[in-house]
């Protein structure tokens, strides 16, 4: 049926984009929570931990300075990975979406720009305090009420 087809295509797009991003990081260490390691031939800088529950993952995010976010199909809102990580002092490197564009979120990139992420990570580390402050300022006004109203507004525009 159509729903299953959409879910399959969505999953394939996400996998393709995430693999591209992971392969663009050659020397910075990357930690992935997943059992799906087979057949991907990652560099030695990429390591895996077992998948974990939502709250355990939030705790794990607090231990890291930079969080990668790739959600090519979250076009109208912020994934909680972005808002939670930024509110806990991490810097997020993310693919762009309409909301991140609208709020001028620093260090979000078009998919075509997400090559050589090691350079972008180095830049983040050099300008740590400034980037962290800018990202926190962008995210601060966006509580649940705002995000829900934004989704409804975008849905209504889409319907027209």
CSV table of C-alpha atoms in Angstrom, one decimal:
chain,number,residue,atom,x,y,z
A,1,UNK,CA,0.0,0.0,0.0
A,2,UNK,CA,1.0,3.7,-0.3
A,3,UNK,CA,1.9,4.1,3.4
A,4,UNK,CA,4.4,1.2,3.3
A,5,UNK,CA,5.8,2.5,0.0
A,6,UNK,CA,6.4,6.0,1.6
A,7,UNK,CA,8.0,4.5,4.7
A,8,UNK,CA,10.4,2.4,2.5
A,9,UNK,CA,11.4,5.4,0.3
A,10,UNK,CA,11.8,7.6,3.4
A,11,UNK,CA,14.0,5.0,5.0
A,12,UNK,CA,16.2,4.7,1.9
A,13,UNK,CA,16.6,8.4,1.6
A,14,UNK,CA,17.6,8.8,5.2
A,15,UNK,CA,20.1,5.9,5.0
A,16,UNK,CA,21.7,7.3,1.8
A,17,UNK,CA,22.1,10.8,3.2
A,18,UNK,CA,23.4,9.6,6.6
A,19,UNK,CA,26.0,7.3,5.0
A,20,UNK,CA,27.2,10.2,2.8
A,21,UNK,CA,27.6,12.4,5.8
A,22,UNK,CA,29.4,9.7,7.9
A,23,UNK,CA,31.8,8.9,5.0
A,24,UNK,CA,32.7,12.6,4.7
A,25,UNK,CA,34.2,12.5,8.2
A,26,UNK,CA,37.7,11.0,7.9
A,27,UNK,CA,39.6,11.8,11.1
A,28,UNK,CA,37.2,13.0,13.8
A,29,UNK,CA,35.8,10.2,16.1
A,30,UNK,CA,32.2,9.4,15.5
A,31,UNK,CA,30.0,7.3,17.8
A,32,UNK,CA,26.8,5.7,16.3
A,33,UNK,CA,24.1,3.9,18.3
A,34,UNK,CA,23.1,1.1,16.0
A,35,UNK,CA,23.3,-2.6,15.2
A,36,UNK,CA,23.4,-1.9,11.5
A,37,UNK,CA,27.1,-1.9,10.8
A,38,UNK,CA,27.4,-4.6,8.2
A,39,UNK,CA,28.3,-3.8,4.6
A,40,UNK,CA,29.1,-0.1,5.1
A,41,UNK,CA,32.9,-0.2,5.3
A,42,UNK,CA,33.3,2.8,7.6
A,43,UNK,CA,36.6,4.4,8.5
A,44,UNK,CA,38.3,3.4,11.7
A,45,UNK,CA,37.3,6.7,13.3
A,46,UNK,CA,33.7,5.5,13.4
A,47,UNK,CA,32.6,3.2,16.2
A,48,UNK,CA,29.4,1.7,17.3
A,49,UNK,CA,27.5,1.2,20.6
A,50,UNK,CA,24.4,-0.8,21.1
A,51,UNK,CA,21.1,1.0,20.4
A,52,UNK,CA,19.7,2.5,23.6
A,53,UNK,CA,16.5,3.9,24.8
A,54,UNK,CA,15.5,7.5,24.3
A,55,UNK,CA,16.5,8.8,27.8
A,56,UNK,CA,19.8,6.9,27.7
A,57,UNK,CA,20.5,8.5,24.4
A,58,UNK,CA,19.8,11.9,25.8
A,59,UNK,CA,22.2,11.2,28.6
A,60,UNK,CA,24.8,10.0,26.1
A,61,UNK,CA,24.4,13.2,24.1
A,62,UNK,CA,25.4,15.3,27.1
A,63,UNK,CA,28.8,13.6,27.0
A,64,UNK,CA,29.7,15.0,23.6
A,65,UNK,CA,30.6,18.4,22.3
A,66,UNK,CA,29.3,18.1,18.7
A,67,UNK,CA,26.1,16.3,17.6
A,68,UNK,CA,25.5,15.3,14.0
A,69,UNK,CA,21.9,15.6,12.8
A,70,UNK,CA,20.7,14.3,9.5
A,71,UNK,CA,16.9,14.3,9.1
A,72,UNK,CA,16.3,15.0,5.5
A,73,UNK,CA,12.5,14.6,5.9
A,74,UNK,CA,12.0,16.9,9.0
A,75,UNK,CA,11.5,20.0,6.9
A,76,UNK,CA,9.0,21.9,9.0
A,77,UNK,CA,10.3,21.5,12.6
A,78,UNK,CA,13.3,20.9,14.8
A,79,UNK,CA,14.2,17.4,15.7
A,80,UNK,CA,14.6,17.1,19.5
A,81,UNK,CA,18.1,15.9,18.9
A,82,UNK,CA,18.8,19.5,17.8
A,83,UNK,CA,17.0,21.4,20.5
A,84,UNK,CA,18.1,19.1,23.3
A,85,UNK,CA,21.7,19.0,22.3
A,86,UNK,CA,21.9,22.8,21.9
A,87,UNK,CA,20.2,23.4,25.2
A,88,UNK,CA,22.8,21.2,26.9
A,89,UNK,CA,25.7,23.1,25.5
A,90,UNK,CA,26.6,20.9,22.5
A,91,UNK,CA,27.1,22.3,19.0
A,92,UNK,CA,24.9,20.7,16.3
A,93,UNK,CA,26.0,20.1,12.7
A,94,UNK,CA,22.8,19.6,10.8
A,95,UNK,CA,21.3,19.3,7.4
A,96,UNK,CA,19.2,22.4,6.6
A,97,UNK,CA,15.4,22.5,6.7
A,98,UNK,CA,13.0,25.4,6.3
A,99,UNK,CA,12.8,26.2,10.0
A,100,UNK,CA,16.6,26.2,10.4
A,101,UNK,CA,16.9,28.5,7.4
A,102,UNK,CA,14.2,30.8,8.9
A,103,UNK,CA,16.0,31.2,12.2
A,104,UNK,CA,19.4,31.5,10.7
A,105,UNK,CA,20.7,28.5,12.6
A,106,UNK,CA,24.5,28.5,12.4
A,107,UNK,CA,26.2,25.3,11.1
A,108,UNK,CA,23.4,23.9,9.2
A,109,UNK,CA,24.1,22.9,5.6
A,110,UNK,CA,22.5,21.9,2.4
A,111,UNK,CA,23.0,18.2,1.7
A,112,UNK,CA,25.3,19.1,-1.2
A,113,UNK,CA,27.5,21.1,1.2
A,114,UNK,CA,27.9,18.2,3.6
A,115,UNK,CA,31.3,17.0,2.2
A,116,UNK,CA,34.5,17.3,4.1
A,117,UNK,CA,32.7,17.6,7.4
A,118,UNK,CA,36.1,17.3,9.2
A,119,UNK,CA,36.8,20.9,8.1
A,120,UNK,CA,33.4,22.1,9.5
A,121,UNK,CA,34.1,20.2,12.8
A,122,UNK,CA,37.5,21.9,13.0
A,123,UNK,CA,35.8,25.3,12.5
A,124,UNK,CA,33.3,24.5,15.2
A,125,UNK,CA,36.0,23.6,17.7
A,126,UNK,CA,38.0,26.9,16.9
A,127,UNK,CA,34.9,29.1,17.4
A,128,UNK,CA,33.3,27.0,20.1
A,129,UNK,CA,32.0,29.7,22.5
A,130,UNK,CA,30.6,32.0,19.7
A,131,UNK,CA,28.9,29.1,17.9
A,132,UNK,CA,27.4,27.7,21.0
A,133,UNK,CA,26.0,31.1,22.0
A,134,UNK,CA,24.5,31.7,18.6
A,135,UNK,CA,22.9,28.3,18.4
A,136,UNK,CA,21.4,28.7,21.9
A,137,UNK,CA,20.0,32.1,21.0
A,138,UNK,CA,18.3,30.6,17.9
A,139,UNK,CA,16.8,27.7,19.8
A,140,UNK,CA,15.7,29.5,23.0
A,141,UNK,CA,12.4,31.0,21.7
A,142,UNK,CA,11.3,27.6,20.3
A,143,UNK,CA,9.3,25.8,22.9
A,144,UNK,CA,6.7,23.2,22.1
A,145,UNK,CA,3.9,25.8,21.6
A,146,UNK,CA,5.9,27.6,18.9
A,147,UNK,CA,6.9,24.4,17.1
A,148,UNK,CA,3.3,23.2,17.1
A,149,UNK,CA,2.0,26.5,15.8
A,150,UNK,CA,4.7,26.5,13.1
A,151,UNK,CA,3.7,23.0,12.0
A,152,UNK,CA,0.1,24.0,11.8
A,153,UNK,CA,0.9,27.2,9.9
A,154,UNK,CA,3.1,25.3,7.4
A,155,UNK,CA,0.4,22.6,7.0
A,156,UNK,CA,-2.2,25.3,6.2
A,157,UNK,CA,0.1,26.9,3.7
A,158,UNK,CA,0.8,23.5,2.1
A,159,UNK,CA,-3.0,22.8,1.8
A,160,UNK,CA,-3.7,26.1,0.0
